[in-house]
Every structure is written in structure tokens, then in C-alpha cells.
Coordinates of N, CA and C in Angstrom, one line a residue:
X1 N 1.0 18.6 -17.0 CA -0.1 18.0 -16.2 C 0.5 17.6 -14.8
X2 N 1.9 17.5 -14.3 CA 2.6 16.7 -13.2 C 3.5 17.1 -13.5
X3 N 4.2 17.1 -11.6 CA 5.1 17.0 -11.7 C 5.7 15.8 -11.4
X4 N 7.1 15.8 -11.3 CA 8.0 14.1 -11.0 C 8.9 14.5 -10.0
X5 N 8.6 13.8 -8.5 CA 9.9 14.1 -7.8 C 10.4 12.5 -7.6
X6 N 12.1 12.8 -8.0 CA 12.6 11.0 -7.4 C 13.7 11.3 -6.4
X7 N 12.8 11.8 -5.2 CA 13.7 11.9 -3.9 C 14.3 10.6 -3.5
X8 N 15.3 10.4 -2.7 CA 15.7 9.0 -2.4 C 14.9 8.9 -1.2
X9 N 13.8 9.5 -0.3 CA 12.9 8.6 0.8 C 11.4 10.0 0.2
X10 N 10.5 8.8 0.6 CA 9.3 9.8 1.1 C 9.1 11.1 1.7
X11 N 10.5 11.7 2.5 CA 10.2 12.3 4.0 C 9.6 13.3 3.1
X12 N 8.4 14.3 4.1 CA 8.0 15.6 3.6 C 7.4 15.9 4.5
X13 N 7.9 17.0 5.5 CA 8.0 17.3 6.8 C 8.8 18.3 7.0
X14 N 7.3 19.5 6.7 CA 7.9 21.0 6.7 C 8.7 21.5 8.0
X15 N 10.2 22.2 7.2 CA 10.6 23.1 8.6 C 10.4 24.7 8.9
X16 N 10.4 25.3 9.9 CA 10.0 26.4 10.3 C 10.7 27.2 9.3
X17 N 10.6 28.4 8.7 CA 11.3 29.6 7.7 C 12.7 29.8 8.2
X18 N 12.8 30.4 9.7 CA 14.1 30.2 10.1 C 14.9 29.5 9.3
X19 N 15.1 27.9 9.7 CA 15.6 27.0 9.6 C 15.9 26.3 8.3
X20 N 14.7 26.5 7.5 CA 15.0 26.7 5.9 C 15.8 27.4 5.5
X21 N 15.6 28.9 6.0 CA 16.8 29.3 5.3 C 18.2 29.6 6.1
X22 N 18.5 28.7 7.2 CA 19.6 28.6 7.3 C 20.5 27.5 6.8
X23 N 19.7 26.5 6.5 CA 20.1 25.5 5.7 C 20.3 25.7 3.8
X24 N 19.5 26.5 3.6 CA 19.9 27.2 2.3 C 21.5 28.0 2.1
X25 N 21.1 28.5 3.2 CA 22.3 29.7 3.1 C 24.1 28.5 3.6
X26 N 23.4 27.4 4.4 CA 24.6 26.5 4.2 C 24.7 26.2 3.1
X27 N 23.7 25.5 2.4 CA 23.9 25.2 1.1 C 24.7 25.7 -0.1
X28 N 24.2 26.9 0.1 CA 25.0 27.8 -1.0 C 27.2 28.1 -0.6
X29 N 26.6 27.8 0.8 CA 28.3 28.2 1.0 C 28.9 26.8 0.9
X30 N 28.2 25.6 0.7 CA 28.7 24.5 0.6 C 28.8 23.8 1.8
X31 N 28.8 24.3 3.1 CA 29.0 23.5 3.7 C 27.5 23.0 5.0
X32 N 26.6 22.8 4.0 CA 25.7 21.9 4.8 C 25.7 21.1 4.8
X33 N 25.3 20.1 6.3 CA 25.3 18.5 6.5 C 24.7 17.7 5.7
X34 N 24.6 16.6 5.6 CA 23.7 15.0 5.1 C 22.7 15.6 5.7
X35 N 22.7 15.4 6.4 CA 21.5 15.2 7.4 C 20.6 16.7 7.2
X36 N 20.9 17.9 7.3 CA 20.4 18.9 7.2 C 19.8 19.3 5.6
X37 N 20.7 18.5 4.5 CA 19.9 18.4 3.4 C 19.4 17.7 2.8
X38 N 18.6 16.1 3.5 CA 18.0 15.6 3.9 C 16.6 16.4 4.4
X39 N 16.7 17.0 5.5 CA 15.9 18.0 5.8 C 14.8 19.0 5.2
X40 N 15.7 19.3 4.5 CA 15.8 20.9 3.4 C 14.8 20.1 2.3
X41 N 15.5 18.7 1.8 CA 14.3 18.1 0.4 C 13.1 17.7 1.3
X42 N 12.7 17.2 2.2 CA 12.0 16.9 3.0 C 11.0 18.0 2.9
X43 N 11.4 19.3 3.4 CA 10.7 20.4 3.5 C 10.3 21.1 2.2
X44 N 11.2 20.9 1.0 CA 10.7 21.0 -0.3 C 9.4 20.3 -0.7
X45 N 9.8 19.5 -0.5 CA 8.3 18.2 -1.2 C 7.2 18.6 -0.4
X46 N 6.9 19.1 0.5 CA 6.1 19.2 1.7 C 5.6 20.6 0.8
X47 N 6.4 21.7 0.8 CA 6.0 23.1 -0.3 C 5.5 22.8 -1.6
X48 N 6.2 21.7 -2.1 CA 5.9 21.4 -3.6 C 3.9 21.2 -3.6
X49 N 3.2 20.3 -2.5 CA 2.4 19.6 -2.3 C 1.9 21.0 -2.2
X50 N 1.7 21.9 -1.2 CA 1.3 22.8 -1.3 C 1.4 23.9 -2.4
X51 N 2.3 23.7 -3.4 CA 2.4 24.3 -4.7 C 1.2 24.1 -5.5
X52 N 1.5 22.4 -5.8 CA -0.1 22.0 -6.4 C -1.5 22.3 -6.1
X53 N -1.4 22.3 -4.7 CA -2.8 22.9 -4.7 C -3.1 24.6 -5.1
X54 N -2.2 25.1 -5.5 CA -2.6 26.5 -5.8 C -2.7 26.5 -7.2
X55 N -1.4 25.7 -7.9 CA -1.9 25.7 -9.6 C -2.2 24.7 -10.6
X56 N -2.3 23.2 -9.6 CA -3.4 22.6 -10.3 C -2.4 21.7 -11.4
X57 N -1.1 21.0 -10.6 CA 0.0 20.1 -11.7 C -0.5 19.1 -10.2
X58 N -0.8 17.9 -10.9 CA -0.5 16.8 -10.1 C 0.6 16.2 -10.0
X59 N 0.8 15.7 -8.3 CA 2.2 15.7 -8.0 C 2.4 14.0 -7.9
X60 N 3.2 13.8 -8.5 CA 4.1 12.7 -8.8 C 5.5 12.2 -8.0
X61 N 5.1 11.3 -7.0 CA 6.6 10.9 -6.1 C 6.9 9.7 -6.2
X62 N 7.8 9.1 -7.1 CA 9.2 7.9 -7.1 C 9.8 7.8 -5.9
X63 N 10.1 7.7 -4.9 CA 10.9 7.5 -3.8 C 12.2 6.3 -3.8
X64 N 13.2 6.0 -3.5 CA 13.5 4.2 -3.1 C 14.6 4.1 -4.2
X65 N 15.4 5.2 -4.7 CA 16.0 4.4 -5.5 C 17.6 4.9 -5.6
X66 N 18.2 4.3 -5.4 CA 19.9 4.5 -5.6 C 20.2 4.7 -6.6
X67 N 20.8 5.6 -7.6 CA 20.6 5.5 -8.7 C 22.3 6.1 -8.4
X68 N 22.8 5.8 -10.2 CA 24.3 5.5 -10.3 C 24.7 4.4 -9.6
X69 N 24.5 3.4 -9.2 CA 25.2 2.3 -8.2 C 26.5 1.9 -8.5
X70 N 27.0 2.2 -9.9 CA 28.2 1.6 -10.3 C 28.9 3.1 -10.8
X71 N 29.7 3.2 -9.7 CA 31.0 4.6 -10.3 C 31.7 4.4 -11.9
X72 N 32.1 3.4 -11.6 CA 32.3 3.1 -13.2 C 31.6 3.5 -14.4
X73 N 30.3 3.5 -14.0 CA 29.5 3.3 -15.6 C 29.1 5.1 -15.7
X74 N 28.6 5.5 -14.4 CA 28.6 7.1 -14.3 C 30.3 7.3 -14.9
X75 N 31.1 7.5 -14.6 CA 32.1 8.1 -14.7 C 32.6 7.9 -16.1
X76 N 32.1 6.5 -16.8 CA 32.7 6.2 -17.8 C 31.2 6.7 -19.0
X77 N 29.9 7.2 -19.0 CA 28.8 6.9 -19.5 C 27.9 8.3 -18.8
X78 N 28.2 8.8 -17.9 CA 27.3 10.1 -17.5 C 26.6 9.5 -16.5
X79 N 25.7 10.1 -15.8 CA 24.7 10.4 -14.9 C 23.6 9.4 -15.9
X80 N 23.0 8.7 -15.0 CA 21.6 8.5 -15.2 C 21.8 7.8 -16.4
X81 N 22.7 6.0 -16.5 CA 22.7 5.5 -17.9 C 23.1 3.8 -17.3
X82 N 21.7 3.7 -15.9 CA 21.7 2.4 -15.5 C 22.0 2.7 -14.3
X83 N 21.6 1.1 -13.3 CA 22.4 0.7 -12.1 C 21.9 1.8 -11.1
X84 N 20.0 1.8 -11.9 CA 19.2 2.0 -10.4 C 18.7 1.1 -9.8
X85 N 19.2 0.7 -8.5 CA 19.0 0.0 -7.3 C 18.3 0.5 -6.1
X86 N 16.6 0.0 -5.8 CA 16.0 0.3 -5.2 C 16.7 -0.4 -4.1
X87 N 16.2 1.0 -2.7 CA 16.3 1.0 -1.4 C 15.1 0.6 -0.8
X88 N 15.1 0.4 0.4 CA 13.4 0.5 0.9 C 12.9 1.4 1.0
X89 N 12.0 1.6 1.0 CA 11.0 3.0 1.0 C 9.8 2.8 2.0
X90 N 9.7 3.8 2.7 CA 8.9 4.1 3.9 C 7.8 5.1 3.8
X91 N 6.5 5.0 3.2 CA 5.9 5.8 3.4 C 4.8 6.2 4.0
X92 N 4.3 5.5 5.3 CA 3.6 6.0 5.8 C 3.8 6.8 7.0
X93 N 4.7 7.0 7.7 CA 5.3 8.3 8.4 C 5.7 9.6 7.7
X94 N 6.8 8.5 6.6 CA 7.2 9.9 5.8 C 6.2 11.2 5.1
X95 N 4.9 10.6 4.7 CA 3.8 11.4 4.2 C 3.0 11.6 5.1
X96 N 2.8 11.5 6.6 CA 1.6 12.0 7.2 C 1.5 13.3 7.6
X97 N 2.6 14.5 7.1 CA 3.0 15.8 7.3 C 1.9 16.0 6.6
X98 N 2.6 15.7 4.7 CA 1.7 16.4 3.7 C 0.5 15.7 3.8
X99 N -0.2 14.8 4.0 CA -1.6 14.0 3.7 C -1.9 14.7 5.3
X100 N -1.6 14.8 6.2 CA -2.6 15.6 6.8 C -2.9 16.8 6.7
X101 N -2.3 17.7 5.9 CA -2.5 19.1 5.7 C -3.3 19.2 4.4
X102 N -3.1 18.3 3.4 CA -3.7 18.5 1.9 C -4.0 17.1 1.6
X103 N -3.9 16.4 2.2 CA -4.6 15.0 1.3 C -6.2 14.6 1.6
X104 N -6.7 15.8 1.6 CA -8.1 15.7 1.8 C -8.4 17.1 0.9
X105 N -7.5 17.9 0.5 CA -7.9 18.7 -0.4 C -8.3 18.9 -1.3
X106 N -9.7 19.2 -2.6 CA -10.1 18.7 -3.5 C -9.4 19.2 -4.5
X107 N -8.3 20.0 -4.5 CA -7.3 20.7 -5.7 C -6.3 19.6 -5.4
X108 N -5.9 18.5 -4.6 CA -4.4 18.2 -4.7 C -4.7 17.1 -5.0
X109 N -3.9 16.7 -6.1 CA -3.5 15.0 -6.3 C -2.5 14.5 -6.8
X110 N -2.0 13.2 -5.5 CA -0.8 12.4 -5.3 C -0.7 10.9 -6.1
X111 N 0.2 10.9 -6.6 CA 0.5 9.7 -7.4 C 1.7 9.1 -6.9
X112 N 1.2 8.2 -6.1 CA 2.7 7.0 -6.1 C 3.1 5.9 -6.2
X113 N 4.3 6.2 -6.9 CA 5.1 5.2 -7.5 C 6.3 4.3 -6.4
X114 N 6.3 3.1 -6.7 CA 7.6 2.5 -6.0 C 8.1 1.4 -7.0
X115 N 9.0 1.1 -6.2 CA 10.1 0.0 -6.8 C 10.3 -1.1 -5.8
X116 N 9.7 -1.2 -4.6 CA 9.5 -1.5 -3.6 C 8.2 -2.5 -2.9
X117 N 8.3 -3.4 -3.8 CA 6.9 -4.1 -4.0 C 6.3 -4.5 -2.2
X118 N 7.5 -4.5 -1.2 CA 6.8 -4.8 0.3 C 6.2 -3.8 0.6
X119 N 5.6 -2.4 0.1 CA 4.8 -1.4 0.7 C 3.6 -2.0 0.0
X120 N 3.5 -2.6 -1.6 CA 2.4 -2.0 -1.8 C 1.0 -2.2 -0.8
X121 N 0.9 -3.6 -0.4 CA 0.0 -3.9 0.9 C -0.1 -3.3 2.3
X122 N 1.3 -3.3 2.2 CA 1.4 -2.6 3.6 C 0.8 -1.5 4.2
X123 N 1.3 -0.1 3.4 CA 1.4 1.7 3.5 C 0.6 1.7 1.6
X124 N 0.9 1.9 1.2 CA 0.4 2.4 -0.2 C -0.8 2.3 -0.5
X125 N -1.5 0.9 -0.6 CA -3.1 0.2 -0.7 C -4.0 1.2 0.7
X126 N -3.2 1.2 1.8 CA -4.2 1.7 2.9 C -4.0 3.1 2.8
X127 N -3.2 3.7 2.4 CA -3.1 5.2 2.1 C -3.9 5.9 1.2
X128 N -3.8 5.2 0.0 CA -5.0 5.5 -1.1 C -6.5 5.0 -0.6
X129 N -6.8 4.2 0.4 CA -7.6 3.6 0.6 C -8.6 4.8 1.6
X130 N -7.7 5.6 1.8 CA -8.3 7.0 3.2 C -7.9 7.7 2.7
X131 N -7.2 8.4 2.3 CA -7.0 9.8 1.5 C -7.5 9.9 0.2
X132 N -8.6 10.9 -0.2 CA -9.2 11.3 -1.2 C -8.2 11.4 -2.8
X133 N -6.9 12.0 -2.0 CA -5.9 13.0 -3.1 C -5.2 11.4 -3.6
X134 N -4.8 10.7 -2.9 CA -4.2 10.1 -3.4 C -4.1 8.5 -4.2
X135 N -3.5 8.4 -5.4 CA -3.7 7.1 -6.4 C -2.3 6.6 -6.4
X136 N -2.5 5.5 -6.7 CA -1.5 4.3 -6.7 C -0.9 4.6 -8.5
X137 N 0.0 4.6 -8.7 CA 0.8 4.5 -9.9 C 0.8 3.0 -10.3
X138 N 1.2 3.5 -11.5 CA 1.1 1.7 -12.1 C 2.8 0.8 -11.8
X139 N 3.1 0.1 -12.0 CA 4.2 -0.6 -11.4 C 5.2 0.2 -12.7
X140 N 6.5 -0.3 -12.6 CA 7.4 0.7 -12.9 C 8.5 0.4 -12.9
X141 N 9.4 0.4 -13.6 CA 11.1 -0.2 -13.7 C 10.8 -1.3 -13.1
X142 N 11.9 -2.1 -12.5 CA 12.1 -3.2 -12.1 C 11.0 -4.4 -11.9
X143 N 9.7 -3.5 -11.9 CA 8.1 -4.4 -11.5 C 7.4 -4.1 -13.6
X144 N 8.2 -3.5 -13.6 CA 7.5 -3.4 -15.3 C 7.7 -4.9 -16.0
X145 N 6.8 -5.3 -15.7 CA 6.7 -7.0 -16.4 C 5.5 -7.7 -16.1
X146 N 5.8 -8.9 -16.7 CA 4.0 -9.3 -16.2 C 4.0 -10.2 -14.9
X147 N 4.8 -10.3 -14.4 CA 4.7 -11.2 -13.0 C 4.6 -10.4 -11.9
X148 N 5.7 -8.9 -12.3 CA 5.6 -7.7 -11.4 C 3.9 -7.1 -11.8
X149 N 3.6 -6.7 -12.6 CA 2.0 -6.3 -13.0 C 1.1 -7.0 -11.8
X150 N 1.1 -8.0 -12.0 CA 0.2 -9.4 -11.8 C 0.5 -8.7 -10.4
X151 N 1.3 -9.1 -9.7 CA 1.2 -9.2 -8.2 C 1.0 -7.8 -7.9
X152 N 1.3 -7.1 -8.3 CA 0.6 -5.5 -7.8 C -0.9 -5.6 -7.6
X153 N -1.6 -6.2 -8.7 CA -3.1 -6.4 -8.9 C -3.4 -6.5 -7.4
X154 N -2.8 -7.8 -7.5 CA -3.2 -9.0 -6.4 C -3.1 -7.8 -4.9
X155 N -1.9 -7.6 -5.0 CA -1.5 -7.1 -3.5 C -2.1 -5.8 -3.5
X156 N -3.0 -4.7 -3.8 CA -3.3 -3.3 -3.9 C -5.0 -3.3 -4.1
X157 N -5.4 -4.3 -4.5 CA -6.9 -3.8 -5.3 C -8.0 -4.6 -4.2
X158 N -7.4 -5.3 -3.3 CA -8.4 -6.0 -2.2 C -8.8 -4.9 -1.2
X159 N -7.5 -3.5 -0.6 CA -7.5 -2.8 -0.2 C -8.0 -1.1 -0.9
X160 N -6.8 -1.1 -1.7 CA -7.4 0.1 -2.5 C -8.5 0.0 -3.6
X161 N -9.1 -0.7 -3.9 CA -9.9 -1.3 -5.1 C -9.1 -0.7 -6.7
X162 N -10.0 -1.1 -7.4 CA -9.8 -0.2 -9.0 C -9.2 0.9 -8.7
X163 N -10.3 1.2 -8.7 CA -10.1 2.9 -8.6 C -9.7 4.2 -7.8
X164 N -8.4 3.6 -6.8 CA -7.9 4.6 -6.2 C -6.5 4.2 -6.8
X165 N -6.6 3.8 -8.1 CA -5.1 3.3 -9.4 C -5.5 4.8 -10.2
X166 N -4.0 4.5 -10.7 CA -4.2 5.5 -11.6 C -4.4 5.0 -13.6
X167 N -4.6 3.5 -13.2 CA -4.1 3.3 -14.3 C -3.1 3.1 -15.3
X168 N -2.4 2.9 -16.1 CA -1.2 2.7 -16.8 C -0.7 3.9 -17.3
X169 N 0.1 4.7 -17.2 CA 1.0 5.8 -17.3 C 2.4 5.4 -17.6
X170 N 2.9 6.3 -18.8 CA 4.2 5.8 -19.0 C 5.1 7.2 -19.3
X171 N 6.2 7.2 -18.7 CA 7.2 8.2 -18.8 C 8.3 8.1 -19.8
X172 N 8.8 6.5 -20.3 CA 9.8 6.5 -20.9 C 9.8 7.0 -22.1
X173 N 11.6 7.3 -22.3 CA 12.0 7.9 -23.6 C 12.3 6.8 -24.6
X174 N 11.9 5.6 -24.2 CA 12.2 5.0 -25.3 C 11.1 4.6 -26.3
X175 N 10.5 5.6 -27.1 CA 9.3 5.8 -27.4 C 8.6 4.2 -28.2
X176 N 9.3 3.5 -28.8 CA 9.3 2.0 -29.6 C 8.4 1.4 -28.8
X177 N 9.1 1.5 -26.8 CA 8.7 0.2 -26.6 C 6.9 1.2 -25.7
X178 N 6.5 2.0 -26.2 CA 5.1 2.1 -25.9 C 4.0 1.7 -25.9
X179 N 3.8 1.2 -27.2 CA 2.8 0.3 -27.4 C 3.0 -0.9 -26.5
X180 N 4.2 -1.5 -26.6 CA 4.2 -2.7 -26.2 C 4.0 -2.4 -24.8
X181 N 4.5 -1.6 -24.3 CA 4.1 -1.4 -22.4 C 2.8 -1.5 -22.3
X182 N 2.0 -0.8 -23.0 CA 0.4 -0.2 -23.0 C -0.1 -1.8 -22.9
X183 N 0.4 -2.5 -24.3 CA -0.3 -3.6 -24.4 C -0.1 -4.7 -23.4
X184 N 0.8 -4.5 -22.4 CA 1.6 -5.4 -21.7 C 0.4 -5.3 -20.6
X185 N 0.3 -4.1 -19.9 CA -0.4 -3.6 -18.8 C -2.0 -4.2 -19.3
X186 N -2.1 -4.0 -20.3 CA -4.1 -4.0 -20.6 C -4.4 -5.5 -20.5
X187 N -2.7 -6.8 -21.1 CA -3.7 -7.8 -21.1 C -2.9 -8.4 -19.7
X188 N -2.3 -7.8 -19.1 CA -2.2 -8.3 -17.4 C -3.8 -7.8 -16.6
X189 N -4.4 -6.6 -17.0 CA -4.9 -6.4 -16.2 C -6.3 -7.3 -17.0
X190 N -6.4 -7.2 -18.0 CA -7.5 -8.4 -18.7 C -7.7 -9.7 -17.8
X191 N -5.9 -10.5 -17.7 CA -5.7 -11.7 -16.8 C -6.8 -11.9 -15.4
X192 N -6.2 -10.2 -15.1 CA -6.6 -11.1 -13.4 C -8.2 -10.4 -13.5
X193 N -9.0 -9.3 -14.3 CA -10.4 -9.1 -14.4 C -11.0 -10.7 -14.5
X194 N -10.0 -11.3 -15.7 CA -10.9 -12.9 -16.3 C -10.7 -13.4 -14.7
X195 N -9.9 -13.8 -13.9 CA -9.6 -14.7 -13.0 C -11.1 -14.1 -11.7
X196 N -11.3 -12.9 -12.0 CA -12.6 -12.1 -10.8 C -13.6 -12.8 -11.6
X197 N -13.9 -12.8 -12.6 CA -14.9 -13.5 -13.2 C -15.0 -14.7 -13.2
X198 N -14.3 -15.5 -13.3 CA -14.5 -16.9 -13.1 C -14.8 -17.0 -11.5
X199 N -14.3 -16.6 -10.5 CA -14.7 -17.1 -9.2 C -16.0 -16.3 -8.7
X200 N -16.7 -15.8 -9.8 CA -17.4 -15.1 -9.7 C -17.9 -14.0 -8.6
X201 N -16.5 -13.2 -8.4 CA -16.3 -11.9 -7.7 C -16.9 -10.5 -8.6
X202 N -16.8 -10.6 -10.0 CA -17.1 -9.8 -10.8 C -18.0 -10.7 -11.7
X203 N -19.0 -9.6 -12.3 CA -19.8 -10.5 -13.7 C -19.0 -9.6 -15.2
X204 N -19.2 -10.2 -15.8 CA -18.5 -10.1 -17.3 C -18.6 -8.9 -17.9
X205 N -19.7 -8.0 -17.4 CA -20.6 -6.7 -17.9 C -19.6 -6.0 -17.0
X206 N -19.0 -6.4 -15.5 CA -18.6 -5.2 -15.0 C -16.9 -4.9 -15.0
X207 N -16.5 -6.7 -15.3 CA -15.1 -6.3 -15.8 C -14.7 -5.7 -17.1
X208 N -15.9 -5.7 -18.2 CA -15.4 -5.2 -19.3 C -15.1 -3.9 -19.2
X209 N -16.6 -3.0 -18.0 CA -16.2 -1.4 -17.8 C -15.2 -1.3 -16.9
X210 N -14.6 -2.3 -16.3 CA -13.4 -1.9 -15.3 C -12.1 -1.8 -16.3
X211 N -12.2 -3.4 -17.3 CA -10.9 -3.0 -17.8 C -10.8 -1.5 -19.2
X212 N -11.8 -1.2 -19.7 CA -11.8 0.1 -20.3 C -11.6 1.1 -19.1
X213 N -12.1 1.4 -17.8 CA -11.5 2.5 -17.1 C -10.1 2.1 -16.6
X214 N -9.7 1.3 -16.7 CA -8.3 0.9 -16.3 C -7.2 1.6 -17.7
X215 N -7.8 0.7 -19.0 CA -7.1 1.6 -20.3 C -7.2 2.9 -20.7
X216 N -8.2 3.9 -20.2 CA -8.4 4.9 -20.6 C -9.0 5.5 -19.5
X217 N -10.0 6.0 -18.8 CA -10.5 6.5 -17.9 C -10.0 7.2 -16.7
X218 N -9.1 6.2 -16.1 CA -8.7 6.2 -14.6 C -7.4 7.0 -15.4
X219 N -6.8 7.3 -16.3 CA -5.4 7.8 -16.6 C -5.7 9.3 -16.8
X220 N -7.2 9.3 -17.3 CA -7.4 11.0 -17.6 C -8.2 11.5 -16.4
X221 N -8.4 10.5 -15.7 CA -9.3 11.3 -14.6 C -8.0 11.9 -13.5
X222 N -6.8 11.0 -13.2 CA -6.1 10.9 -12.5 C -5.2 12.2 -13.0
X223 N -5.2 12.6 -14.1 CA -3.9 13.9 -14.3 C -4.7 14.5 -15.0
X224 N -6.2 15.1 -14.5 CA -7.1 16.2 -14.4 C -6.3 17.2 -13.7
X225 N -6.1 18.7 -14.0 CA -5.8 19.7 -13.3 C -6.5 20.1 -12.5
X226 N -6.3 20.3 -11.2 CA -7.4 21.0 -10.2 C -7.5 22.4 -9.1
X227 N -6.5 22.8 -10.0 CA -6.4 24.6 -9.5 C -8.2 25.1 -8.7
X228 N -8.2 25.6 -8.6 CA -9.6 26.5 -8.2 C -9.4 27.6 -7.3

């Protein structure tokens, strides 16, 4: 249904063919710059976006995160076994390549994720709030809790409302703690529906249908295929 990219920044900002594949062709000989393959993933993600819209996988972007931080534990334990350390993440420049070419497309749709809780009001909420294609992911590593939950609510739904979320989506392999995520997310988002109700922002009839499209709805509508 999606794909997953966890580039370390947003950029996606196609380069001319030329220049792709001279950077490839560094690549392969080993000696391309930082900066030039930097570039190259930039111009990938930017293709990838355009990928989706021809066969219909919603595209999924993680950005922001250092991962391995401790040589020790890589060296001593492999790749990818802790000591991911989010960076900042920037994405309202970085995406106005791809969201102005396809984020009004009715085949593409963008899900994003951070670790970086100062975007979500900033770039994230006003991004999904104008672009058709794109939904807000549910909080995630380091915000996966209920105080991280809670303030997503708060900071994302005044701007993007409900429903430019995607709802609760879960990737991990550690299949045990599923339920418990699921249940973690339903009665956070129960909390702050009850707190709309009491100040009488919402009536009781319409948080009950929000928090069912929150648990089921908004997760299947959101990683619908849209090839055409």
C-alpha cells in the first residue's frame, strides 16, 4: 500500500538528467561529494513522488533523524539497534518542488511523519491544511506516548482539523506491543474529543463519529491506492 522513505532532511528538488547522471556515475566510481549526494536523494524523492502517481503506493516520508548515534552499539550490535536521535527537520521549502508539481494530484498521496514536534504547527498543520495529497501521520518514536499524542492533538487539529490526519498507523516489528499502541492512541484521542465536548466545541453525537473515523476510517481512507 506505501512506500517508507527515512531520508535525513525533506529536500526533494528534481535535478536536470544531465546532472543525475553524473552524479550516479560519481557514485558508482565512489567518488561523489556530501553534498552532491545529498542532491541525488533529493532528486530521488522528488521521482519517487512522481512514481506514485503512476502506480497508486502512497508515499510515506520520516525525515529528521540521525540514526546509529553511538559507534559503539552499531559496531558492537549492527545497523539499526537504537540511538535514533532526531535532527531538525525542515519542511516547508524542502517539499514545495514535489507539492507543487503533484500535491494537488488526485492519484498522489503524502503522509508525514516527524520526530520533531516544532514543525508540527509551524509547516506540517499548514501544509496538509492547502494541499489535497497530503495527511499528517500519527506521532511516532520518541512522541509515541501519551503526552507526545496529546500535544500533537493540540498543536495540528486547530489548523489541519481531523481529517487531514491519517489516523493511527503502526509500523513496528514488535508485534506484542500493538494492541497496546492502538489502545494508547484511541484513548488519547477519546481524552482531548471529551475535553471538545465539555467546552462545548463539539456535541457528543459528533465526537463519537470523529473518534470511530480516527480508529478506523481515516487509516483506510488514507492508504487507499490511487493509480488511474
Amino acid at each position: 500500500r506505501a512506500t517508507d522513505h527515512g531520508h535525513l532532511t525533506a529536500a526533494a528538488e528534481p535535478l536536470s538528467l544531465a546532472e543525475a547522471r553524473r552524479i550516479y556515475t560519481e557514485a558508482r566510481h565512489g567518488t561523489v561529494s556530501p553534498d552532491a549526494s545529498e542532491a541525488f536523494a533529493g532528486h530521488l524523492l522528488y521521482e519517487m513522488a512522481r512514481m506514485s502517481c503512476d502506480d497508486g503506493l502512497v508515499m510515506q516520508i520520516h525525515p529528521g533523524v540521525l540514526r546509529d548515534h553511538d559507534p559503539e552499539i552499531r559496531h558492537g550490535f549492527g545497523a539499526d539497534r537504537g540511538f535514533d536521535i532526531p535532527v531538525t527537520a525542515e519542511f516547508t521549502r524542502s517539499l514545495r518542488p514535489m507539492l507543487n508539481s503533484f500535491g494537488r494530484d488526485p492519484r498522489f498521496r503524502l503522509v508525514l511523519f516527524t520526530v520533531d514536534e516544532t514543525v508540527y504547527s509551524r509547516e506540517l498543520a499548514p501544509l496538509a491544511g492547502v494541499y489535497p495529497a497530503v495527511r499528517l501521520g500519527a506521532p511516532w518514536w520518541f512522541l509515541d506516548s501519551p503526552d507526545g499524542m496529546r500535544r500533537f492533538r493540540e498543536l495540528v487539529t486547530e489548523t489541519a482539523g481531523f481529517y487531514n490526519t491519517s489516523g493511527f498507523v503502526d509500523d513496528t516489528r514488535a508485534f506484542l506491543s500493538i494492541p497496546a499502541r492502538h489502545d494508547l492512541a484511541r484513548r488519547v484521542d477519546a481524552g482531548y474529543l471529551a475535553r471538545l465536548v465539555v467546552e462545548h466545541r463539539l456535541t457528543e453525537d459528533e465526537a463519537a463519529e470523529t473518534a470511530a473515523d480516527l480508529a478506523y476510517r481515516l487509516p483506510r481512507e488514507a492508504y487507499v491506492r490511487r493509480a488511474g
